[in-house]
Amino acid sequence: MFLLASLQLERIQHCLSVANLRTALQDLPSGVHDMYESAMSRIKCQPNGDLAKPILVWVAYAHPQASLLIEDLRCALATCIHTCEFNSDQLVDKEILISLCCGLVTLNEIGYVHLIHYTAYDYLRSRIASFCEDPHTEIASTCAGRLLQCGFHNMDSRSVSAKFIANPLLRYSHKYLGWHLRHCKSTPPIVISFVQRCKSYPLQEHSWGLRWDYLSSFHVAALFNIPFILESLIAQDTSQATRRTGLGTTPLMVAARYGHVDAVNILLNLQCVRDTINATDVNKRTALMKAGYRDHINVVYELLKVPGVDVTLEDDLGVTALMDAICFDQIDVCGSWHRQFKGLLALRSMGRHRNKRTACATL
């Protein structure tokens, strides 16, 4: 009821005369869907109606767990769709951006942008398809352009946090580019260019505390799971496939940690990668540990096929890969190791770990 009233108020507040108001009241749609249709019609009739389209794309297709700031949105709309470069001269006032959406988009008091109601997501996604064939490609291109323009392909370790503060949309781009790429119909050219140029791409994980690691193009191709870029890089220089970062991370560890089985298999086709299957990072964690910890069962299967993989290795806290799986109730992973190694490691680990239920389920 409140949603419908809000949309109806949005429609009539622009009436300039009593006669206009009477006409608008007589023509008011009675249902929410009809009000959405009415709002879209009014958007199209505006002189700058086309500017509302990318706003709707961003708000409807941004990561569902992300809070999109109005400054991020302004930055996205001031980015050239051809060069993917941000131009501050193209920035539009935030009140104008919201008004262009005719009530479908709201701005709260702390600067976050939302659709007016959750029902608007399904409606808009059905309508956006008529003017934007691949929303995720559009967003991913903007994110990659932002990362490139802000120098994230070759970052100085002292300036990451300062960059986030000074540059709108940069934090969103860094955090969610990979998610948008997984939903793209094809890899945008600007993303390919960005990955190939990466020499020192910053990445932070909880297991490293507050430390940043810096990734090469090999690592980033594995991070974003882009097989053809990874294969191209391998063809140029196979030795880089086992390159370690400052925190000891290999491309295989990155692919395993994020569950990218395609990238894992490409890397495992290389003898040099198989020979270093038990390599550890600064926390003495292997690719197998990283995959098991995140319950990436398909990656675990592939890693367990490699001759010489050591499932008994312990990290700097004395925890094995299976102990991690037991701790987090990952029965599929535990079962995989039990079938492979007759439950020996499970028996060895069970007495040291608090979660007996999962351990027993593997035996």
Coordinates of C-alpha atoms in Angstrom, one line a residue:
M1 CA 0.0 0.0 0.0
F2 CA 2.8 2.4 1.0
L3 CA 4.7 1.5 -2.2
L4 CA 1.8 2.2 -4.4
A5 CA 1.1 5.5 -2.7
S6 CA 4.7 6.5 -3.0
L7 CA 4.7 5.8 -6.8
Q8 CA 1.4 7.6 -7.2
L9 CA 2.7 10.7 -5.3
E10 CA 5.8 10.7 -7.5
R11 CA 3.6 10.8 -10.6
I12 CA 1.3 13.7 -9.5
Q13 CA 3.8 15.9 -7.8
H14 CA 5.0 17.3 -11.1
C15 CA 1.6 18.6 -12.1
L16 CA 1.7 22.3 -12.7
S17 CA -2.0 23.1 -12.7
V18 CA -5.3 21.9 -11.1
A19 CA -6.4 20.7 -14.5
N20 CA -3.2 18.6 -14.9
L21 CA -3.7 17.3 -11.4
R22 CA -7.3 16.2 -12.1
T23 CA -6.2 14.4 -15.3
A24 CA -3.3 12.7 -13.6
L25 CA -5.6 11.5 -10.7
Q26 CA -8.1 10.1 -13.2
D27 CA -5.4 8.2 -15.1
L28 CA -3.5 6.8 -12.0
P29 CA -2.9 3.1 -12.4
S30 CA -4.3 1.0 -9.5
G31 CA -1.7 -1.8 -9.3
V32 CA 2.0 -1.8 -8.5
H33 CA 3.0 -3.4 -11.9
D34 CA 1.0 -0.7 -13.7
M35 CA 2.7 2.0 -11.7
Y36 CA 6.1 0.5 -12.6
E37 CA 5.0 0.6 -16.3
S38 CA 3.9 4.2 -15.8
A39 CA 7.2 5.2 -14.3
M40 CA 9.1 3.6 -17.2
S41 CA 7.0 5.5 -19.7
R42 CA 7.7 8.8 -17.9
I43 CA 11.4 8.0 -17.9
K44 CA 11.4 7.5 -21.6
C45 CA 9.6 10.8 -22.2
Q46 CA 12.1 12.9 -20.4
P47 CA 14.7 14.9 -22.3
N48 CA 17.5 13.0 -20.5
G49 CA 15.6 9.7 -20.1
D50 CA 18.5 7.7 -21.6
L51 CA 20.7 8.6 -18.7
A52 CA 18.2 6.8 -16.4
K53 CA 18.9 3.5 -18.2
P54 CA 22.4 2.9 -16.8
I55 CA 21.2 3.9 -13.4
L56 CA 18.6 1.2 -13.5
V57 CA 21.1 -1.3 -14.8
W58 CA 23.5 -0.6 -11.9
V59 CA 20.9 -0.6 -9.2
A60 CA 19.2 -3.8 -10.5
Y61 CA 22.4 -5.8 -11.3
A62 CA 24.9 -4.7 -8.6
H63 CA 26.0 -7.4 -6.3
P64 CA 23.1 -8.3 -4.0
Q65 CA 25.2 -7.9 -0.8
A66 CA 26.8 -4.7 -1.9
S67 CA 25.6 -1.3 -0.7
L68 CA 25.9 1.0 -3.7
L69 CA 26.8 4.6 -2.8
I70 CA 25.5 7.5 -4.7
E71 CA 29.1 8.6 -5.4
D72 CA 29.9 5.2 -6.8
L73 CA 26.9 5.5 -9.1
R74 CA 27.8 9.0 -10.2
C75 CA 31.3 7.8 -11.0
A76 CA 29.9 4.8 -13.0
L77 CA 27.7 7.1 -15.1
A78 CA 30.6 9.5 -15.7
T79 CA 32.6 6.6 -17.3
C80 CA 32.8 6.4 -21.1
I81 CA 31.2 3.3 -22.4
H82 CA 33.8 3.0 -25.2
T83 CA 37.1 3.8 -23.4
C84 CA 35.9 2.8 -19.9
E85 CA 37.6 5.9 -18.5
F86 CA 36.2 8.1 -15.8
N87 CA 35.8 11.8 -16.7
S88 CA 34.9 14.1 -13.8
D89 CA 33.5 16.7 -16.2
Q90 CA 30.7 14.2 -16.9
L91 CA 29.5 14.0 -13.3
V92 CA 25.8 14.6 -12.8
D93 CA 24.3 16.0 -9.6
K94 CA 22.9 13.3 -7.4
E95 CA 19.4 14.8 -7.0
I96 CA 19.1 14.9 -10.8
L97 CA 20.1 11.3 -11.1
I98 CA 17.5 10.2 -8.6
S99 CA 14.8 12.4 -10.1
L100 CA 15.4 10.9 -13.6
C101 CA 14.3 7.5 -12.3
C102 CA 10.7 8.8 -11.5
G103 CA 10.4 7.2 -8.1
L104 CA 11.9 3.8 -8.9
V105 CA 15.2 4.6 -7.2
T106 CA 15.7 6.1 -3.7
L107 CA 18.6 7.7 -1.9
N108 CA 18.7 7.3 1.9
E109 CA 20.1 9.7 4.4
I110 CA 23.6 8.2 4.5
G111 CA 24.1 8.1 0.7
Y112 CA 23.1 4.6 -0.3
V113 CA 21.0 4.0 -3.5
H114 CA 18.3 1.4 -3.6
L115 CA 15.3 0.4 -5.7
I116 CA 12.1 1.5 -4.1
H117 CA 10.9 -2.0 -3.4
Y118 CA 12.2 -5.6 -3.8
T119 CA 9.4 -6.3 -6.3
A120 CA 11.1 -3.7 -8.6
Y121 CA 14.1 -6.0 -9.2
D122 CA 12.2 -8.6 -11.1
Y123 CA 10.2 -6.0 -13.0
L124 CA 13.3 -4.0 -14.0
R125 CA 15.3 -7.0 -15.0
S126 CA 12.6 -8.0 -17.4
R127 CA 12.5 -4.5 -18.9
I128 CA 16.3 -3.9 -18.9
A129 CA 16.7 -6.7 -21.3
S130 CA 15.1 -4.6 -24.0
F131 CA 17.9 -2.0 -23.9
C132 CA 20.9 -3.7 -22.4
E133 CA 21.8 -7.2 -23.7
D134 CA 24.4 -8.0 -21.0
P135 CA 24.2 -5.8 -17.9
H136 CA 27.0 -7.7 -16.1
T137 CA 29.4 -7.1 -19.1
E138 CA 28.6 -3.4 -18.9
I139 CA 29.2 -3.2 -15.2
A140 CA 32.4 -5.4 -15.4
S141 CA 33.8 -3.2 -18.1
T142 CA 33.3 -0.1 -16.0
C143 CA 34.9 -1.8 -12.9
A144 CA 37.9 -3.0 -14.9
G145 CA 38.3 0.5 -16.4
R146 CA 38.2 2.0 -12.9
L147 CA 40.8 -0.5 -11.5
L148 CA 43.1 0.3 -14.5
Q149 CA 42.7 4.0 -14.3
C150 CA 43.5 4.0 -10.6
G151 CA 46.6 1.9 -11.2
F152 CA 45.5 -1.3 -9.5
H153 CA 47.3 -3.4 -12.1
N154 CA 50.6 -2.2 -10.6
M155 CA 50.0 -1.0 -7.1
D156 CA 52.4 0.4 -4.5
S157 CA 51.9 -1.5 -1.2
R158 CA 51.6 1.8 0.8
S159 CA 48.8 3.3 -1.1
V160 CA 45.9 0.8 -1.4
S161 CA 43.8 2.1 1.5
A162 CA 44.3 5.7 0.5
K163 CA 43.2 4.9 -3.1
F164 CA 40.0 3.4 -1.8
I165 CA 39.2 6.5 0.1
A166 CA 40.0 9.0 -2.7
N167 CA 38.3 7.2 -5.6
P168 CA 34.6 6.5 -5.7
L169 CA 33.6 3.1 -7.2
L170 CA 37.1 1.7 -6.7
R171 CA 36.3 -0.4 -3.6
Y172 CA 33.2 -1.8 -5.3
S173 CA 35.2 -2.6 -8.5
H174 CA 38.0 -4.3 -6.5
K175 CA 35.6 -6.4 -4.5
Y176 CA 33.0 -7.4 -7.1
L177 CA 34.6 -7.5 -10.5
G178 CA 35.1 -11.2 -10.3
W179 CA 31.5 -11.8 -9.4
H180 CA 30.3 -9.8 -12.4
L181 CA 32.7 -11.7 -14.7
R182 CA 31.1 -15.0 -13.6
H183 CA 27.8 -13.7 -15.0
C184 CA 29.1 -12.2 -18.2
K185 CA 28.2 -13.8 -21.5
S186 CA 31.8 -13.1 -22.7
T187 CA 34.9 -11.5 -21.2
P188 CA 35.0 -7.8 -22.0
P189 CA 38.1 -6.5 -23.9
I190 CA 39.0 -4.1 -21.1
V191 CA 39.1 -6.9 -18.6
I192 CA 41.5 -8.9 -20.9
S193 CA 43.7 -5.8 -21.2
F194 CA 43.6 -5.2 -17.4
V195 CA 44.5 -8.8 -16.5
Q196 CA 47.4 -9.0 -19.0
R197 CA 48.9 -5.8 -17.6
C198 CA 48.7 -6.9 -14.0
K199 CA 52.1 -6.9 -12.3
S200 CA 51.1 -6.1 -8.7
Y201 CA 47.3 -6.5 -8.1
P202 CA 46.4 -6.1 -4.4
L203 CA 44.5 -8.9 -2.7
Q204 CA 43.7 -9.3 1.0
E205 CA 42.4 -12.3 2.9
H206 CA 41.5 -13.0 6.5
S207 CA 44.1 -15.6 6.8
W208 CA 46.8 -13.0 6.1
G209 CA 45.5 -10.6 8.8
L210 CA 45.8 -7.1 7.6
R211 CA 48.5 -7.8 5.1
W212 CA 48.0 -7.2 1.4
D213 CA 49.4 -9.6 -1.2
Y214 CA 50.3 -8.5 -4.8
L215 CA 49.4 -10.7 -7.7
S216 CA 50.9 -11.1 -11.2
S217 CA 48.9 -11.5 -14.3
F218 CA 49.0 -15.3 -13.9
H219 CA 47.5 -15.0 -10.4
V220 CA 44.8 -12.6 -11.6
A221 CA 43.8 -14.8 -14.5
A222 CA 43.4 -17.6 -11.9
L223 CA 41.6 -15.3 -9.5
F224 CA 39.0 -14.3 -12.1
N225 CA 39.0 -17.8 -13.7
I226 CA 39.6 -16.7 -17.3
P227 CA 41.0 -19.9 -19.0
F228 CA 42.0 -18.5 -22.3
I229 CA 44.0 -15.7 -20.7
L230 CA 45.7 -18.2 -18.5
E231 CA 46.5 -20.5 -21.5
S232 CA 47.9 -17.5 -23.4
L233 CA 50.2 -16.5 -20.5
I234 CA 51.4 -20.1 -20.2
A235 CA 52.2 -20.2 -23.9
Q236 CA 54.4 -17.0 -23.4
D237 CA 56.2 -18.2 -20.3
T238 CA 55.5 -21.5 -18.5
S239 CA 57.9 -20.7 -15.7
Q240 CA 55.6 -18.0 -14.4
A241 CA 52.9 -20.6 -13.6
T242 CA 54.6 -21.4 -10.3
R243 CA 55.5 -17.8 -9.5
R244 CA 55.2 -16.9 -5.9
T245 CA 53.9 -13.6 -4.5
G246 CA 55.4 -11.8 -1.5
L247 CA 53.2 -14.0 0.8
G248 CA 54.2 -17.2 -1.0
T249 CA 51.0 -17.6 -3.0
T250 CA 51.1 -19.5 -6.3
P251 CA 48.5 -19.2 -9.1
L252 CA 47.3 -22.7 -8.2
M253 CA 46.6 -21.6 -4.6
V254 CA 44.6 -18.7 -5.9
A255 CA 42.5 -20.9 -8.2
A256 CA 42.0 -23.5 -5.5
R257 CA 41.0 -21.0 -2.8
Y258 CA 38.3 -19.5 -5.0
G259 CA 37.0 -22.9 -6.4
H260 CA 37.9 -22.3 -10.0
V261 CA 38.2 -25.8 -11.3
D262 CA 38.9 -24.8 -14.9
A263 CA 41.9 -22.7 -13.9
V264 CA 43.1 -25.5 -11.6
N265 CA 43.0 -28.1 -14.4
I266 CA 44.8 -25.8 -16.8
L267 CA 47.6 -25.3 -14.2
L268 CA 47.7 -29.0 -13.3
N269 CA 48.4 -29.9 -16.9
L270 CA 51.9 -28.4 -16.4
Q271 CA 54.6 -30.7 -14.9
C272 CA 56.1 -27.7 -13.1
V273 CA 52.9 -27.1 -11.2
R274 CA 52.4 -30.8 -10.4
D275 CA 55.9 -30.9 -9.1
T276 CA 55.1 -28.1 -6.6
I277 CA 51.7 -29.4 -5.6
N278 CA 52.7 -29.3 -1.9
A279 CA 54.0 -25.7 -2.0
T280 CA 53.0 -23.6 1.0
D281 CA 52.3 -19.9 1.5
V282 CA 53.5 -17.7 4.4
N283 CA 51.0 -19.5 6.7
K284 CA 52.2 -22.9 5.5
R285 CA 48.9 -23.6 3.7
T286 CA 48.8 -25.6 0.5
A287 CA 46.4 -25.4 -2.4
L288 CA 44.6 -28.4 -1.0
M289 CA 44.1 -26.8 2.3
K290 CA 42.7 -23.6 0.7
A291 CA 40.3 -25.7 -1.4
G292 CA 39.1 -27.9 1.4
Y293 CA 38.7 -24.9 3.8
R294 CA 36.2 -23.4 1.4
D295 CA 34.5 -26.6 0.6
H296 CA 35.4 -26.6 -3.1
I297 CA 34.9 -30.3 -3.5
N298 CA 35.5 -30.4 -7.3
V299 CA 38.9 -28.7 -6.8
V300 CA 39.7 -31.1 -4.0
Y301 CA 39.0 -34.0 -6.3
E302 CA 41.4 -32.7 -8.9
L303 CA 44.1 -32.0 -6.4
L304 CA 43.9 -35.4 -4.9
K305 CA 44.5 -37.0 -8.3
V306 CA 48.0 -35.5 -8.4
P307 CA 50.7 -38.1 -7.5
G308 CA 52.6 -37.0 -4.4
V309 CA 50.0 -34.7 -2.9
D310 CA 50.6 -34.7 0.8
V311 CA 47.4 -34.6 2.8
T312 CA 49.2 -34.9 6.1
L313 CA 50.9 -31.5 6.0
E314 CA 50.1 -29.0 8.8
D315 CA 49.9 -25.3 8.5
D316 CA 51.5 -22.9 11.0
L317 CA 48.7 -23.6 13.5
G318 CA 49.2 -27.4 13.3
V319 CA 46.0 -27.9 11.3
T320 CA 45.7 -30.3 8.3
A321 CA 43.4 -29.9 5.3
L322 CA 41.0 -32.5 6.6
M323 CA 40.9 -31.0 10.1
D324 CA 39.7 -27.8 8.5
A325 CA 37.0 -29.7 6.7
I326 CA 35.9 -31.5 9.9
C327 CA 35.8 -28.2 11.7
F328 CA 33.4 -26.6 9.2
D329 CA 31.2 -29.7 8.8
Q330 CA 32.2 -30.2 5.2
I331 CA 31.2 -33.9 4.9
D332 CA 31.7 -34.0 1.1
V333 CA 35.3 -33.0 1.4
C334 CA 35.9 -35.4 4.3
G335 CA 34.3 -38.2 2.4
S336 CA 36.5 -37.6 -0.6
W337 CA 39.6 -37.9 1.5
H338 CA 38.3 -41.0 3.3
R339 CA 37.7 -42.7 0.0
Q340 CA 41.1 -41.8 -1.3
F341 CA 43.1 -42.7 1.8
K342 CA 41.0 -45.3 3.6
G343 CA 40.1 -42.9 6.5
L344 CA 43.7 -43.0 7.9
L345 CA 44.0 -39.2 8.1
A346 CA 40.5 -38.9 9.5
L347 CA 41.4 -41.3 12.4
R348 CA 44.6 -39.4 12.9
S349 CA 42.8 -36.0 13.1
M350 CA 39.6 -37.0 14.9
G351 CA 41.2 -37.1 18.4
R352 CA 42.5 -33.5 17.9
H353 CA 39.4 -31.9 16.7
R354 CA 36.1 -30.9 18.4
N355 CA 33.7 -31.8 15.6
K356 CA 33.3 -35.6 16.0
R357 CA 30.1 -35.8 14.0
T358 CA 31.6 -34.9 10.7
A359 CA 34.7 -37.0 11.4
C360 CA 32.6 -40.1 12.2
A361 CA 30.5 -39.6 9.1
T362 CA 33.6 -40.1 7.0
L363 CA 34.6 -43.4 8.6

